[in-house]
CSV table of C-alpha atoms in Angstrom, one decimal:
chain,number,residue,atom,x,y,z
A,1,MET,CA,38.6,50.9,-0.7
A,2,LEU,CA,38.8,51.6,-4.4
A,3,VAL,CA,38.7,48.6,-6.8
A,4,PRO,CA,40.4,49.2,-10.1
A,5,THR,CA,38.2,48.9,-13.1
A,6,PRO,CA,39.4,46.2,-15.6
A,7,LEU,CA,40.4,47.5,-19.0
A,8,LEU,CA,37.9,45.1,-20.6
A,9,ASP,CA,35.0,47.1,-18.9
A,10,MET,CA,34.9,49.9,-21.6
A,11,PRO,CA,33.2,53.2,-20.7
A,12,THR,CA,30.1,53.9,-22.6
A,13,GLN,CA,32.0,56.5,-24.7
A,14,CYS,CA,34.3,53.7,-26.1
A,15,ARG,CA,33.0,51.2,-28.5
A,16,GLU,CA,33.9,47.5,-28.4
A,17,THR,CA,36.0,47.9,-31.5
A,18,ASP,CA,38.1,50.6,-29.8
A,19,SER,CA,41.4,49.5,-28.3
A,20,TRP,CA,42.3,49.5,-24.6
A,21,THR,CA,43.9,53.0,-25.0
A,22,CYS,CA,40.4,54.5,-25.4
A,23,ALA,CA,39.4,53.5,-21.8
A,24,ALA,CA,42.8,54.4,-20.4
A,25,VAL,CA,42.8,57.9,-21.9
A,26,TYR,CA,39.2,58.5,-21.0
A,27,ASP,CA,39.7,57.5,-17.4
A,28,TRP,CA,42.7,59.8,-17.3
A,29,THR,CA,41.3,62.9,-19.2
A,30,GLY,CA,37.5,62.4,-19.2
A,31,ASN,CA,37.6,63.6,-22.8
A,32,GLU,CA,35.7,61.4,-25.3
A,33,VAL,CA,37.4,62.9,-28.4
A,34,ALA,CA,40.9,62.4,-26.9
A,35,ALA,CA,39.9,58.8,-26.0
A,36,ARG,CA,38.7,58.1,-29.5
A,37,ALA,CA,41.8,59.7,-31.0
A,38,ALA,CA,44.1,57.7,-28.8
A,39,THR,CA,42.6,54.5,-30.3
A,40,TRP,CA,43.6,55.5,-33.9
A,41,LEU,CA,46.9,57.2,-33.0
A,42,ILE,CA,48.2,54.8,-30.4
A,43,GLY,CA,46.1,51.7,-29.9
A,44,LYS,CA,45.5,50.6,-33.5
A,45,PRO,CA,49.1,51.2,-34.7
A,46,ALA,CA,50.5,49.4,-31.7
A,47,ALA,CA,48.2,46.4,-32.4
A,48,ILE,CA,49.2,46.4,-36.1
A,49,VAL,CA,52.9,46.6,-35.2
A,50,GLY,CA,52.4,43.8,-32.7
A,51,LEU,CA,50.7,41.6,-35.3
A,52,LEU,CA,53.4,42.2,-37.9
A,53,LEU,CA,56.2,41.5,-35.3
A,54,GLY,CA,54.4,38.4,-34.3
A,55,ALA,CA,54.1,37.2,-37.9
A,56,LEU,CA,57.8,37.9,-38.4
A,57,VAL,CA,58.7,35.9,-35.3
A,58,VAL,CA,56.5,33.0,-36.3
A,59,ARG,CA,58.0,33.0,-39.8
A,60,TRP,CA,61.5,33.1,-38.4
A,61,LEU,CA,60.8,30.2,-36.0
A,62,ALA,CA,59.2,28.2,-38.9
A,63,THR,CA,62.0,28.8,-41.3
A,64,LYS,CA,64.6,27.9,-38.6
A,65,ALA,CA,62.7,24.6,-38.0
A,66,VAL,CA,62.7,23.9,-41.8
A,67,ASP,CA,66.4,24.7,-42.1
A,68,ARG,CA,67.2,22.4,-39.2
A,69,VAL,CA,65.4,19.5,-40.8
A,70,VAL,CA,67.1,20.2,-44.1
A,71,GLN,CA,70.5,20.4,-42.4
A,72,ARG,CA,69.8,17.1,-40.6
A,73,ALA,CA,68.9,15.4,-43.9
A,74,GLU,CA,72.1,16.8,-45.5
A,75,MET,CA,74.4,15.7,-42.7
A,76,THR,CA,72.9,12.2,-42.1
A,77,PRO,CA,75.2,9.7,-43.8
A,78,LEU,CA,73.6,7.1,-46.1
A,79,PRO,CA,74.9,3.7,-47.0
A,80,GLY,CA,75.8,3.4,-50.7
A,81,ALA,CA,77.2,5.6,-53.3
A,82,ARG,CA,78.2,9.2,-52.7
A,83,ALA,CA,75.9,10.3,-55.5
A,84,VAL,CA,72.8,9.0,-53.6
A,85,HIS,CA,73.7,11.1,-50.6
A,86,THR,CA,74.4,14.2,-52.8
A,87,ARG,CA,71.0,13.8,-54.5
A,88,ARG,CA,69.2,13.4,-51.2
A,89,ALA,CA,70.8,16.7,-50.0
A,90,GLN,CA,69.8,18.5,-53.2
A,91,ARG,CA,66.2,17.2,-52.8
A,92,ALA,CA,66.1,18.3,-49.2
A,93,ARG,CA,67.2,21.8,-50.1
A,94,SER,CA,64.6,22.0,-52.9
A,95,LEU,CA,61.8,20.9,-50.6
A,96,GLY,CA,63.0,23.2,-47.9
A,97,THR,CA,62.8,26.2,-50.2
A,98,LEU,CA,59.3,25.2,-51.3
A,99,LEU,CA,58.1,24.7,-47.8
A,100,LYS,CA,59.5,28.0,-46.6
A,101,SER,CA,57.8,29.8,-49.4
A,102,ILE,CA,54.4,28.2,-48.5
A,103,LEU,CA,54.9,29.0,-44.8
A,104,THR,CA,55.7,32.6,-45.6
A,105,THR,CA,52.6,33.0,-47.7
A,106,VAL,CA,50.4,31.4,-45.1
A,107,VAL,CA,51.8,33.4,-42.1
A,108,PHE,CA,51.6,36.8,-43.8
A,109,GLY,CA,48.2,36.0,-45.3
A,110,ILE,CA,46.8,35.4,-41.8
A,111,ALA,CA,48.5,38.5,-40.5
A,112,PHE,CA,47.0,40.6,-43.3
A,113,VAL,CA,43.5,39.4,-42.4
A,114,MET,CA,44.1,40.1,-38.7
A,115,VAL,CA,45.3,43.6,-39.6
A,116,LEU,CA,42.1,44.3,-41.6
A,117,SER,CA,40.0,43.1,-38.7
A,118,GLU,CA,42.0,45.3,-36.3
A,119,ILE,CA,41.3,48.5,-38.3
A,120,GLY,CA,37.6,47.7,-38.3
A,121,VAL,CA,37.1,46.0,-41.6
A,122,ASP,CA,34.6,43.2,-41.7
A,123,VAL,CA,36.7,40.3,-43.0
A,124,ALA,CA,33.8,37.8,-43.3
A,125,PRO,CA,32.5,39.1,-46.6
A,126,ILE,CA,36.1,39.5,-47.9
A,127,LEU,CA,36.9,35.9,-47.1
A,128,ALA,CA,33.7,34.8,-48.7
A,129,SER,CA,34.4,36.8,-51.8
A,130,ALA,CA,38.0,35.6,-51.9
A,131,GLY,CA,36.7,32.0,-51.8
A,132,VAL,CA,34.3,32.7,-54.7
A,133,LEU,CA,37.1,34.5,-56.6
A,134,GLY,CA,39.5,31.7,-55.9
A,135,LEU,CA,37.0,29.2,-57.2
A,136,ALA,CA,36.4,31.3,-60.4
A,137,ILE,CA,40.2,31.7,-60.9
A,138,GLY,CA,40.6,27.9,-60.4
A,139,PHE,CA,38.1,27.2,-63.2
A,140,GLY,CA,39.4,29.9,-65.4
A,141,ALA,CA,43.1,29.1,-64.9
A,142,GLN,CA,43.0,25.3,-64.7
A,143,ASN,CA,46.2,25.0,-66.7
A,144,LEU,CA,48.1,27.3,-64.3
A,145,VAL,CA,46.8,25.3,-61.3
A,146,LYS,CA,47.7,22.1,-63.0
A,147,ASP,CA,51.2,23.3,-63.8
A,148,PHE,CA,51.7,24.4,-60.1
A,149,LEU,CA,50.4,21.1,-58.6
A,150,SER,CA,52.5,19.1,-61.1
A,151,GLY,CA,55.6,21.1,-60.2
A,152,VAL,CA,55.0,20.5,-56.5
A,153,MET,CA,54.6,16.7,-57.0
A,154,MET,CA,57.7,16.6,-59.2
A,155,MET,CA,59.7,18.2,-56.4
A,156,VAL,CA,58.2,16.0,-53.7
A,157,GLU,CA,58.7,12.8,-55.7
A,158,ASP,CA,62.2,13.8,-56.8
A,159,GLN,CA,61.5,12.9,-60.4
A,160,TYR,CA,64.4,15.0,-61.6
A,161,GLY,CA,66.6,17.9,-60.6
A,162,VAL,CA,69.0,20.5,-61.9
A,163,GLY,CA,71.8,18.9,-63.8
A,164,ASP,CA,69.9,15.7,-64.7
A,165,VAL,CA,69.6,14.6,-68.4
A,166,VAL,CA,65.9,13.8,-69.0
A,167,ASP,CA,63.6,12.8,-71.8
A,168,LEU,CA,60.3,14.7,-71.4
A,169,GLY,CA,58.8,13.5,-74.7
A,170,GLU,CA,59.1,16.5,-77.0
A,171,ALA,CA,62.3,17.8,-75.4
A,172,VAL,CA,65.5,16.0,-74.4
A,173,GLY,CA,68.3,17.7,-72.6
A,174,THR,CA,70.0,18.8,-69.4
A,175,VAL,CA,67.7,20.4,-66.7
A,176,GLU,CA,68.8,23.9,-66.0
A,177,ALA,CA,66.0,25.1,-63.8
A,178,VAL,CA,63.0,23.4,-62.1
A,179,GLY,CA,60.1,25.8,-61.2
A,180,LEU,CA,56.6,25.4,-59.9
A,181,ARG,CA,55.2,26.2,-63.4
A,182,VAL,CA,57.9,25.4,-66.0
A,183,THR,CA,61.0,23.3,-66.4
A,184,ARG,CA,63.9,24.6,-68.5
A,185,LEU,CA,66.0,22.3,-70.5
A,186,ARG,CA,69.0,22.7,-72.8
A,187,ASP,CA,69.6,20.1,-75.5
A,188,VAL,CA,72.9,18.9,-77.0
A,189,ASN,CA,72.6,21.6,-79.7
A,190,GLY,CA,72.3,24.4,-77.1
A,191,THR,CA,68.6,25.0,-77.7
A,192,VAL,CA,66.7,26.0,-74.5
A,193,TRP,CA,63.3,24.4,-74.1
A,194,TYR,CA,60.7,25.6,-71.7
A,195,VAL,CA,58.2,22.8,-70.8
A,196,ARG,CA,55.1,23.5,-68.7
A,197,ASN,CA,55.0,21.0,-65.8
A,198,GLY,CA,51.3,20.2,-66.5
A,199,GLU,CA,52.2,19.0,-70.0
A,200,ILE,CA,54.8,16.5,-68.8
A,201,LEU,CA,53.1,13.1,-69.0
A,202,ARG,CA,56.3,11.0,-68.7
A,203,VAL,CA,59.8,11.5,-67.5
A,204,GLY,CA,62.8,9.5,-68.5
A,205,ASN,CA,65.7,10.3,-66.2
A,206,GLN,CA,69.1,9.2,-67.6
A,207,SER,CA,71.2,10.3,-64.6
A,208,GLN,CA,69.4,9.4,-61.4
A,209,ASN,CA,71.6,7.5,-58.9
A,210,TRP,CA,73.5,5.5,-61.6
A,211,ALA,CA,73.6,4.9,-65.4
A,212,ARG,CA,74.7,2.2,-67.8
A,213,THR,CA,76.9,2.2,-70.9
A,214,VAL,CA,75.6,-0.3,-73.5
A,215,LEU,CA,77.9,-1.0,-76.4
A,216,ASP,CA,77.0,-3.2,-79.4
A,217,VAL,CA,80.2,-4.4,-81.1
A,218,ASN,CA,80.0,-5.7,-84.7
A,219,VAL,CA,82.3,-8.5,-85.7
A,220,GLY,CA,82.6,-10.7,-88.8
A,221,TYR,CA,80.8,-14.1,-89.1
A,222,THR,CA,84.2,-15.8,-89.4
A,223,GLU,CA,85.5,-14.6,-86.0
A,224,ASP,CA,85.7,-16.9,-83.0
A,225,LEU,CA,83.0,-15.5,-80.7
A,226,VAL,CA,84.5,-17.1,-77.6
A,227,ARG,CA,87.7,-15.2,-78.2
A,228,VAL,CA,85.8,-12.0,-79.0
A,229,ARG,CA,83.9,-12.2,-75.7
A,230,ARG,CA,87.1,-12.8,-73.8
A,231,ILE,CA,88.8,-9.8,-75.4
A,232,LEU,CA,85.8,-7.6,-74.8
A,233,ALA,CA,85.8,-8.6,-71.1
A,234,GLU,CA,89.5,-7.9,-70.8
A,235,VAL,CA,89.1,-4.4,-72.4
A,236,ALA,CA,86.1,-3.6,-70.1
A,237,HIS,CA,87.9,-4.9,-66.9
A,238,GLY,CA,91.0,-2.9,-67.9
A,239,LEU,CA,88.9,0.3,-67.9
A,240,TRP,CA,87.2,-0.7,-64.7
A,241,GLU,CA,90.6,-1.2,-63.0
A,242,ASP,CA,92.0,2.1,-64.4
A,243,GLU,CA,92.7,4.6,-61.6
A,244,ASP,CA,91.2,7.4,-63.7
A,245,TYR,CA,87.9,5.5,-64.0
A,246,ARG,CA,87.7,3.9,-60.5
A,247,ASP,CA,85.0,6.2,-59.3
A,248,VAL,CA,83.3,6.3,-62.8
A,249,VAL,CA,82.7,2.6,-63.4
A,250,ILE,CA,81.0,1.5,-60.2
A,251,GLU,CA,80.5,-2.2,-60.9
A,252,GLU,CA,82.2,-5.1,-62.6
A,253,PRO,CA,81.5,-4.9,-66.4
A,254,GLU,CA,79.5,-7.7,-68.1
A,255,VAL,CA,79.6,-9.1,-71.6
A,256,TRP,CA,76.1,-10.2,-72.3
A,257,GLY,CA,76.9,-12.1,-75.5
A,258,VAL,CA,75.5,-12.2,-78.9
A,259,GLU,CA,72.7,-9.6,-79.3
A,260,ASN,CA,71.9,-9.9,-82.9
A,261,LEU,CA,72.8,-11.6,-86.2
A,262,GLY,CA,72.9,-8.7,-88.6
A,263,PRO,CA,73.4,-8.5,-92.4
A,264,ASP,CA,76.9,-7.2,-91.9
A,265,GLY,CA,78.1,-9.3,-88.9
A,266,VAL,CA,77.5,-10.6,-85.4
A,267,VAL,CA,76.6,-8.1,-82.7
A,268,VAL,CA,78.1,-8.7,-79.3
A,269,ARG,CA,76.9,-6.6,-76.4
A,270,VAL,CA,79.0,-5.4,-73.4
A,271,THR,CA,77.7,-3.2,-70.5
A,272,LEU,CA,79.2,-1.1,-67.8
A,273,LYS,CA,77.4,0.4,-64.8
A,274,THR,CA,78.6,4.0,-64.3
A,275,ALA,CA,78.1,7.0,-62.1
A,276,PRO,CA,75.4,9.4,-63.2
A,277,LEU,CA,76.1,11.4,-66.4
A,278,GLU,CA,79.3,9.4,-67.1
A,279,GLN,CA,77.8,6.7,-69.5
A,280,TRP,CA,78.7,8.7,-72.6
A,281,ALA,CA,82.3,9.4,-71.7
A,282,VAL,CA,82.8,5.7,-70.8
A,283,ALA,CA,81.2,4.6,-74.1
A,284,ARG,CA,83.7,6.8,-76.0
A,285,GLU,CA,86.7,5.5,-74.1
A,286,MET,CA,85.5,1.9,-74.6
A,287,ARG,CA,85.1,2.3,-78.3
A,288,GLN,CA,88.6,3.7,-78.6
A,289,ARG,CA,90.1,0.8,-76.6
A,290,ILE,CA,88.1,-1.8,-78.4
A,291,LYS,CA,89.3,-0.5,-81.8
A,292,GLY,CA,92.9,-0.6,-80.7
A,293,ARG,CA,92.7,-4.1,-79.2
A,294,PHE,CA,90.9,-5.5,-82.2
A,295,ASP,CA,93.5,-4.0,-84.5
A,296,HIS,CA,96.2,-5.7,-82.4
A,297,GLU,CA,94.4,-9.0,-82.3
A,298,GLY,CA,93.5,-9.0,-86.0
A,299,ILE,CA,89.8,-9.0,-85.4
A,300,VAL,CA,87.9,-7.5,-88.3
A,301,ILE,CA,85.1,-5.0,-87.8
A,302,PRO,CA,83.0,-5.6,-90.9
A,303,LEU,CA,82.0,-2.8,-93.2
A,304,PRO,CA,78.5,-2.6,-94.6
A,305,GLN,CA,78.2,-4.4,-97.9
A,306,ARG,CA,75.6,-4.2,-100.6
A,307,VAL,CA,75.1,-6.3,-103.6
A,308,VAL,CA,73.8,-4.3,-106.6
A,309,TRP,CA,72.2,-6.0,-109.6
A,310,HIS,CA,72.8,-4.0,-112.7
A,311,HIS,CA,70.6,-4.8,-115.8
A,312,ASP,CA,71.6,-3.2,-119.1
A,313,ALA,CA,68.4,-2.2,-120.9
A,314,PRO,CA,68.4,-2.0,-124.7
A,315,PRO,CA,69.3,1.6,-125.9
A,316,ARG,CA,66.5,3.8,-127.0
A,317,PRO,CA,66.5,5.9,-130.1
A,318,GLY,CA,68.4,9.1,-129.6
A,319,ASP,CA,70.4,7.7,-126.6
A,320,PRO,CA,74.1,8.7,-126.9
A,321,ARG,CA,75.0,5.0,-126.5
A,322,SER,CA,73.1,4.1,-129.7
A,323,GLY,CA,74.7,4.5,-133.1
A,324,ASP,CA,71.7,6.0,-134.8
A,325,GLN,CA,71.7,9.4,-133.1
A,326,ARG,CA,71.2,12.1,-135.7
A,327,PRO,CA,72.1,15.7,-135.3
A,328,ALA,CA,69.3,18.2,-134.9
A,329,PRO,CA,68.3,20.0,-138.2
A,330,ALA,CA,69.7,23.5,-138.6
A,331,GLU,CA,67.3,26.3,-138.4
């Protein structure tokens, strides 16, 4: 009775690094050259193709899992304002894109190392050299690594996103792009600013979740402040109840009262909580309505006044105002 020889029991003519095709071809032909050639013509390419296909399948499964998590985060309803849910969906998409990029790099990096090992390359020295090289690059490109890590943390912590109006210290404007290395802003004058993520020490986000319109209204010292506060409250509530601003002003307005006693008049502050990025439009509309209502009610908005003391100094000789100016001698 014949017992088949396992493929793992290589003939002496086949090395351990040769593929299973070497043993199969040698058992079939008895030719060592053909067996070795089959390894490089059939076995190795088939193994490499299998590794690449496996990497593609793993990447596909991983990206599908990430997409499913992102879709679940986008579809799950949240209590509260619609802007909060929209921002959560944007953040989920950004993190999903970042995670898929990292997974793709890791999967194909491992596949590349396995392909090198399959074709007979000793990967241990390569990995050791890569570690030393990575350490050297890390020391030599600390700013680049710092920018990358800062960009990752900004995305994870949702410090800001595309469309937000932010104050990054040296640059203030609307975020147009958020990358792992730089953030691109455009200010109110149209200037585009590129800010390295590692240089951002503080972030002031003026459009995250909600915003607030703060108006300081100047009135004369002779005005009845109780009446002024009542009129400001009526104007603010009129805007809040306006159908065009129902989704813009999200909470009942407040008149905080006297904010300052200035040289030109009394400053009364009124505030309105608004949807993100709507605080400036609400402020413009409020100023227009306050001006019209004050004109109707006869409330004076004081103008800056300045008292100038004028002291007439005695005229100097030769001054046109003096009577002793003499004509210059003729040449």
